[in-house]
Short mmCIF file of C-alpha atoms in Angstrom, two decimals:
data_model
loop_
_atom_site.label_atom_id
_atom_site.label_comp_id
_atom_site.label_asym_id
_atom_site.label_seq_id
_atom_site.Cartn_x
_atom_site.Cartn_y
_atom_site.Cartn_z
CA MET A 1 -15.10 -80.55 16.76
CA HIS A 2 -15.63 -81.19 13.05
CA VAL A 3 -19.22 -82.24 13.71
CA LEU A 4 -19.88 -79.11 15.76
CA ALA A 5 -18.31 -76.92 13.05
CA VAL A 6 -20.56 -78.24 10.27
CA LEU A 7 -23.63 -78.15 12.52
CA ALA A 8 -22.85 -74.56 13.53
CA ALA A 9 -22.45 -73.59 9.87
CA ALA A 10 -25.79 -75.21 9.01
CA VAL A 11 -27.51 -73.27 11.78
CA LEU A 12 -25.91 -70.02 10.57
CA PHE A 13 -27.06 -70.71 7.01
CA GLY A 14 -30.56 -71.41 8.32
CA THR A 15 -30.91 -67.92 9.84
CA THR A 16 -30.68 -66.21 6.44
CA GLY A 17 -34.38 -65.95 5.60
CA THR A 18 -35.39 -64.94 9.12
CA SER A 19 -32.73 -62.21 9.16
CA GLN A 20 -34.25 -60.79 5.96
CA ALA A 21 -37.76 -60.90 7.41
CA LEU A 22 -36.69 -59.13 10.61
CA GLY A 23 -34.80 -56.43 8.68
CA PRO A 24 -36.07 -53.09 7.36
CA GLY A 25 -39.32 -53.14 5.41
CA ASP A 26 -38.00 -51.09 2.46
CA THR A 27 -35.45 -53.66 1.27
CA THR A 28 -35.60 -55.69 -1.94
CA PRO A 29 -34.26 -59.20 -2.62
CA LEU A 30 -31.73 -57.72 -5.07
CA SER A 31 -30.40 -55.07 -2.69
CA ILE A 32 -30.04 -57.56 0.17
CA GLY A 33 -28.38 -60.11 -2.09
CA VAL A 34 -25.89 -57.60 -3.47
CA MET A 35 -24.88 -56.28 -0.04
CA ARG A 36 -24.65 -59.79 1.39
CA MET A 37 -22.23 -60.77 -1.35
CA VAL A 38 -20.14 -57.61 -1.24
CA ILE A 39 -19.63 -57.96 2.52
CA GLY A 40 -19.67 -61.74 2.79
CA GLY A 41 -17.70 -62.47 -0.36
CA THR A 42 -14.93 -60.06 0.66
CA GLY A 43 -14.80 -61.47 4.18
CA LEU A 44 -14.79 -65.04 2.89
CA ALA A 45 -11.95 -64.32 0.46
CA LEU A 46 -9.85 -62.81 3.25
CA LEU A 47 -10.55 -65.49 5.89
CA ALA A 48 -10.27 -68.46 3.55
CA GLY A 49 -7.21 -66.94 1.90
CA VAL A 50 -5.39 -66.79 5.26
CA LEU A 51 -6.36 -70.40 6.01
CA ALA A 52 -5.27 -71.54 2.55
CA ARG A 53 -1.83 -69.99 3.10
CA ARG A 54 -1.56 -71.76 6.47
CA HIS A 55 -2.45 -75.05 4.78
CA ALA A 56 0.23 -74.43 2.17
CA ARG A 57 2.90 -73.81 4.82
CA ARG A 58 1.97 -77.03 6.63
CA ARG A 59 1.97 -79.12 3.45
CA PRO A 60 4.10 -82.28 3.89
CA VAL A 61 7.39 -82.25 2.03
CA ASP A 62 6.61 -85.53 0.26
CA ALA A 63 3.09 -84.42 -0.79
CA PRO A 64 2.40 -83.97 -4.51
CA PRO A 65 2.83 -80.38 -5.71
CA PRO A 66 -0.32 -78.24 -5.68
CA PRO A 67 -1.98 -77.57 -9.04
CA ARG A 68 -1.11 -74.39 -10.87
CA LEU A 69 -3.61 -71.58 -11.33
CA ARG A 70 -4.23 -71.81 -15.05
CA THR A 71 -7.08 -70.39 -17.12
CA ARG A 72 -9.44 -73.35 -16.68
CA PRO A 73 -9.46 -73.53 -12.84
CA LEU A 74 -9.63 -69.74 -12.67
CA LEU A 75 -12.71 -69.78 -14.89
CA LEU A 76 -14.28 -72.54 -12.81
CA MET A 77 -13.76 -70.59 -9.58
CA THR A 78 -15.29 -67.55 -11.26
CA VAL A 79 -18.32 -69.63 -12.25
CA THR A 80 -18.87 -70.60 -8.60
CA GLY A 81 -18.66 -66.93 -7.60
CA VAL A 82 -21.15 -65.84 -10.25
CA CYS A 83 -23.57 -68.61 -9.21
CA LEU A 84 -23.20 -67.66 -5.55
CA ALA A 85 -23.99 -64.04 -6.45
CA LEU A 86 -27.06 -65.14 -8.45
CA TYR A 87 -28.18 -67.39 -5.60
CA GLN A 88 -28.66 -64.46 -3.25
CA PRO A 89 -31.48 -62.43 -4.90
CA LEU A 90 -33.18 -65.62 -6.10
CA PHE A 91 -33.19 -67.08 -2.60
CA PHE A 92 -34.46 -63.87 -1.01
CA LEU A 93 -37.14 -63.56 -3.69
CA GLY A 94 -38.42 -67.00 -2.71
CA THR A 95 -38.50 -66.25 1.01
CA GLU A 96 -40.05 -62.80 0.48
CA ARG A 97 -42.88 -64.20 -1.64
CA ASN A 98 -43.59 -67.47 0.17
CA GLY A 99 -42.16 -67.02 3.65
CA VAL A 100 -39.01 -68.34 5.25
CA ALA A 101 -40.21 -71.89 5.93
CA VAL A 102 -41.46 -72.69 2.42
CA GLY A 103 -38.90 -70.60 0.49
CA THR A 104 -35.90 -72.05 2.30
CA VAL A 105 -37.02 -75.67 2.28
CA VAL A 106 -37.91 -75.58 -1.44
CA ALA A 107 -34.51 -74.09 -2.32
CA LEU A 108 -32.49 -76.40 -0.11
CA GLY A 109 -34.63 -79.45 -0.77
CA SER A 110 -34.45 -79.08 -4.54
CA ALA A 111 -30.72 -78.32 -4.66
CA PRO A 112 -29.42 -81.86 -3.95
CA VAL A 113 -31.78 -83.26 -6.58
CA MET A 114 -30.61 -80.76 -9.20
CA ALA A 115 -26.97 -81.33 -8.22
CA GLY A 116 -27.41 -85.08 -8.72
CA LEU A 117 -29.09 -84.62 -12.09
CA LEU A 118 -26.35 -82.26 -13.26
CA GLU A 119 -23.67 -84.69 -12.12
CA TRP A 120 -25.40 -87.47 -14.07
CA LEU A 121 -25.56 -85.29 -17.19
CA LEU A 122 -21.86 -84.42 -16.89
CA THR A 123 -20.48 -87.84 -15.96
CA ARG A 124 -23.12 -90.18 -17.44
CA ARG A 125 -22.98 -92.24 -14.25
CA LEU A 126 -26.32 -93.88 -13.55
CA PRO A 127 -27.81 -92.85 -10.19
CA THR A 128 -28.30 -95.46 -7.50
CA ALA A 129 -31.72 -96.80 -6.54
CA THR A 130 -31.51 -94.92 -3.24
CA TRP A 131 -30.79 -91.65 -5.06
CA ALA A 132 -33.71 -92.24 -7.44
CA LEU A 133 -36.06 -92.89 -4.50
CA ALA A 134 -34.81 -89.79 -2.70
CA THR A 135 -35.21 -87.73 -5.87
CA GLY A 136 -38.80 -88.88 -6.26
CA ALA A 137 -39.64 -88.07 -2.64
CA ALA A 138 -38.05 -84.63 -2.80
CA THR A 139 -39.82 -83.82 -6.07
CA VAL A 140 -43.20 -84.86 -4.65
CA GLY A 141 -42.52 -82.73 -1.59
CA VAL A 142 -41.78 -79.66 -3.70
CA LEU A 143 -44.93 -80.26 -5.78
CA LEU A 144 -47.06 -80.55 -2.62
CA LEU A 145 -45.60 -77.29 -1.36
CA GLY A 146 -46.34 -75.65 -4.69
CA ILE A 147 -49.95 -76.86 -4.69
CA GLY A 148 -50.71 -76.49 -0.98
CA GLY A 149 -48.73 -73.38 -0.26
CA GLY A 150 -49.31 -71.93 3.15
CA ASP A 151 -50.58 -68.97 5.11
CA VAL A 152 -47.15 -67.45 5.39
CA GLY A 153 -47.09 -64.34 7.49
CA GLY A 154 -45.62 -61.43 5.60
CA GLY A 155 -45.36 -63.23 2.29
CA VAL A 156 -47.21 -62.48 -0.91
CA GLY A 157 -48.59 -65.93 -0.84
CA GLY A 158 -50.33 -65.44 2.46
CA SER A 159 -53.77 -66.24 1.07
CA GLY A 160 -53.10 -69.98 1.16
CA GLY A 161 -51.31 -70.71 -2.10
CA THR A 162 -47.64 -70.59 -2.96
CA ASP A 163 -46.63 -67.66 -5.18
CA ALA A 164 -45.35 -68.91 -8.54
CA VAL A 165 -42.67 -66.21 -8.91
CA GLY A 166 -41.37 -66.98 -5.43
CA LEU A 167 -41.33 -70.69 -6.21
CA LEU A 168 -39.32 -70.03 -9.38
CA GLY A 169 -36.91 -67.91 -7.35
CA SER A 170 -36.33 -70.75 -4.87
CA LEU A 171 -35.84 -73.26 -7.70
CA GLY A 172 -33.44 -70.86 -9.44
CA ALA A 173 -31.43 -70.62 -6.23
CA ALA A 174 -31.36 -74.42 -6.08
CA ALA A 175 -30.07 -74.57 -9.66
CA SER A 176 -27.29 -72.11 -8.80
CA PHE A 177 -26.32 -74.29 -5.86
CA ALA A 178 -26.26 -77.38 -8.09
CA VAL A 179 -23.74 -75.73 -10.41
CA ILE A 180 -21.58 -74.63 -7.46
CA ALA A 181 -21.56 -78.15 -6.00
CA ASN A 182 -20.50 -79.81 -9.24
CA VAL A 183 -17.86 -77.22 -10.16
CA GLN A 184 -16.35 -77.24 -6.67
CA ARG A 185 -16.23 -81.02 -6.69
CA ARG A 186 -14.31 -80.96 -9.95
CA LEU A 187 -11.82 -78.48 -8.54
CA LEU A 188 -11.26 -80.48 -5.35
CA ASP A 189 -10.92 -83.71 -7.30
CA SER A 190 -8.16 -81.94 -9.27
CA GLY A 191 -6.16 -81.41 -6.08
CA TRP A 192 -7.15 -77.88 -5.10
CA ASP A 193 -7.14 -76.95 -1.43
CA PRO A 194 -10.74 -76.48 -0.15
CA PHE A 195 -10.00 -73.07 1.35
CA THR A 196 -8.44 -71.89 -1.91
CA VAL A 197 -11.60 -72.96 -3.73
CA VAL A 198 -13.96 -71.10 -1.40
CA ALA A 199 -11.64 -68.07 -1.28
CA GLY A 200 -11.81 -67.90 -5.07
CA MET A 201 -15.59 -68.24 -4.92
CA GLY A 202 -15.91 -65.46 -2.35
CA ALA A 203 -13.59 -63.10 -4.22
CA SER A 204 -15.30 -63.57 -7.58
CA ALA A 205 -18.78 -63.26 -6.01
CA ALA A 206 -17.79 -59.94 -4.41
CA LEU A 207 -16.24 -58.67 -7.65
CA VAL A 208 -19.33 -59.39 -9.76
CA SER A 209 -21.58 -57.86 -7.08
CA PHE A 210 -19.70 -54.57 -6.64
CA PRO A 211 -20.76 -53.09 -10.03
CA ALA A 212 -24.43 -53.57 -9.09
CA LEU A 213 -24.20 -51.30 -6.02
CA PRO A 214 -24.96 -48.01 -7.88
CA PHE A 215 -28.12 -49.56 -9.34
CA VAL A 216 -29.75 -50.83 -6.13
CA ASP A 217 -31.27 -48.85 -3.28
CA VAL A 218 -29.26 -49.53 -0.14
CA SER A 219 -30.50 -46.52 1.82
CA TRP A 220 -31.75 -48.99 4.44
CA LEU A 221 -28.12 -49.40 5.50
CA GLY A 222 -28.52 -46.06 7.30
CA GLU A 223 -30.88 -47.71 9.78
CA PRO A 224 -29.23 -49.59 12.67
CA VAL A 225 -31.38 -52.66 12.02
CA GLY A 226 -30.47 -52.55 8.32
CA LEU A 227 -26.73 -52.32 8.99
CA ALA A 228 -26.94 -55.12 11.55
CA MET A 229 -28.83 -57.31 9.07
CA ALA A 230 -26.28 -56.68 6.30
CA LEU A 231 -23.31 -57.43 8.56
CA TRP A 232 -24.91 -60.58 9.91
CA LEU A 233 -25.93 -61.88 6.48
CA GLY A 234 -22.50 -61.11 5.05
CA LEU A 235 -20.07 -62.01 7.83
CA GLY A 236 -22.18 -64.45 9.84
CA THR A 237 -23.97 -66.49 7.17
CA ILE A 238 -21.29 -66.30 4.44
CA SER A 239 -17.77 -65.58 5.73
CA ILE A 240 -17.81 -67.34 9.10
CA ALA A 241 -20.29 -70.04 8.08
CA TYR A 242 -18.31 -71.09 5.01
CA VAL A 243 -15.03 -71.23 6.92
CA LEU A 244 -16.63 -73.42 9.61
CA PHE A 245 -18.31 -75.59 6.98
CA THR A 246 -15.18 -76.08 4.92
CA TRP A 247 -13.00 -76.87 7.94
CA GLY A 248 -15.55 -79.28 9.37
CA LEU A 249 -15.91 -81.20 6.14
CA GLY A 250 -12.22 -82.06 6.25
CA GLY A 251 -12.77 -84.42 9.19
CA LEU A 252 -16.12 -86.00 8.31
CA THR A 253 -17.48 -88.60 5.95
CA ALA A 254 -19.86 -87.43 3.24
CA ALA A 255 -22.78 -89.23 4.91
CA THR A 256 -22.22 -87.51 8.26
CA ALA A 257 -21.73 -84.10 6.66
CA ALA A 258 -24.87 -84.47 4.54
CA THR A 259 -26.90 -85.42 7.61
CA LEU A 260 -25.61 -82.46 9.61
CA THR A 261 -26.48 -79.98 6.87
CA LEU A 262 -30.13 -80.93 7.32
CA GLY A 263 -29.89 -78.58 10.29
CA GLU A 264 -30.13 -75.69 7.83
CA PRO A 265 -33.69 -76.17 6.52
CA LEU A 266 -34.71 -77.39 9.96
CA THR A 267 -33.42 -74.16 11.52
CA ALA A 268 -35.12 -72.04 8.86
CA ALA A 269 -38.44 -73.82 9.26
CA ILE A 270 -38.39 -73.58 13.06
CA LEU A 271 -37.49 -69.88 12.99
CA GLY A 272 -40.14 -69.17 10.37
CA LEU A 273 -42.90 -70.97 12.25
CA THR A 274 -41.98 -69.68 15.71
CA LEU A 275 -40.24 -66.31 15.50
CA LEU A 276 -42.12 -65.04 12.44
CA GLY A 277 -45.47 -66.69 13.13
CA GLU A 278 -45.74 -68.28 9.69
CA ARG A 279 -48.54 -70.81 9.19
CA LEU A 280 -48.59 -73.71 6.76
CA SER A 281 -51.56 -75.48 5.27
CA ALA A 282 -51.98 -79.20 5.97
CA LEU A 283 -50.89 -80.08 2.43
CA ALA A 284 -47.78 -77.91 2.76
CA VAL A 285 -46.91 -79.62 6.04
CA VAL A 286 -47.17 -82.99 4.27
CA GLY A 287 -44.93 -81.58 1.55
CA LEU A 288 -42.32 -80.53 4.12
CA VAL A 289 -42.38 -83.99 5.69
CA VAL A 290 -42.02 -85.76 2.32
CA LEU A 291 -39.24 -83.39 1.34
CA GLY A 292 -37.50 -84.12 4.64
CA ILE A 293 -37.72 -87.84 3.92
CA GLY A 294 -36.12 -87.22 0.54
CA LEU A 295 -33.30 -85.24 2.15
CA ALA A 296 -32.71 -88.00 4.72
CA LEU A 297 -32.54 -90.59 1.94
CA LEU A 298 -30.06 -88.42 0.05
CA ALA A 299 -27.90 -88.20 3.17
CA ARG A 300 -28.01 -91.97 3.58
CA GLY A 301 -27.25 -92.51 -0.09
CA SER A 302 -24.11 -90.38 0.16
CA ARG A 303 -22.35 -93.43 1.61
CA ALA A 304 -21.93 -94.70 -1.94
CA PRO A 305 -18.30 -95.54 -2.86
CA ARG A 306 -18.30 -93.06 -5.75
CA ASP A 307 -18.57 -90.20 -3.18
CA PRO A 308 -15.74 -91.02 -0.77
CA ARG A 309 -14.86 -87.45 0.18
CA PRO A 310 -16.96 -84.52 1.34
CA PHE A 311 -16.66 -81.27 -0.57
CA ALA A 312 -17.53 -77.65 0.15
CA VAL A 313 -20.87 -76.50 -1.18
CA GLU A 314 -23.34 -73.64 -0.44
CA GLY A 315 -26.59 -73.82 1.62
#
């Protein structure tokens, strides 16, 4: 069941870019990102909050007391929420400019590399040889995608080259994810319940997104397809997906969880190439393959002893 939960979450995450592409034509990356976080962040806070309270009631009597909510952990949870809110428009900017296949794979393929680099900067632990090889492969894959681009249907870069602004958006989303991963790991290593951590992330993401509502055009919500897209992106790919992901991680090793999350870019690429009719140049296809090899090596490298427990992160 844990395997199915993480795999289902990865598939839900992977539908994000396609949902945007199939939505109304008058949307913007910022308006979609804001609505996704207002709906999804609120739903995630409520769902994860209920599960966190259930965990607390079932806590063994002889278990160590849970950590107290002091200023530092509260600030860290707020940081994850702010980064999750920033991730949304950056991610949608990348998929809007370069198509779902390229935009999603660049964001998700770069994120583990950036997360590993940030962890090294914070902890000064030297990366393993496997991690270094995976980092090199993923970096080459991203570079090939940037150079080769693709004939992405509906994207600005449809002439055969990847749009630079879209590429920066995808890389910015990856950087936001890297911060979330490292901050959440620190919180979980401090003894915080995983559902409490993601509930705090969802609540803070919704709170920082609410003030932006008056400044973005969300008139597309009046269309049935627009409302359906917003509800799916918020409840399906944030609230439900994160609850499934967090619960599933509790019963899996890090290596297994990392391998299962490769279903996210795979889902996005398949949907982009089939449902949306996106086309990739030969060089971009090579880039996707090399990037996939890097991701597989990262999953294999997660068996290292210094990463004994899985932890909840965004896709």
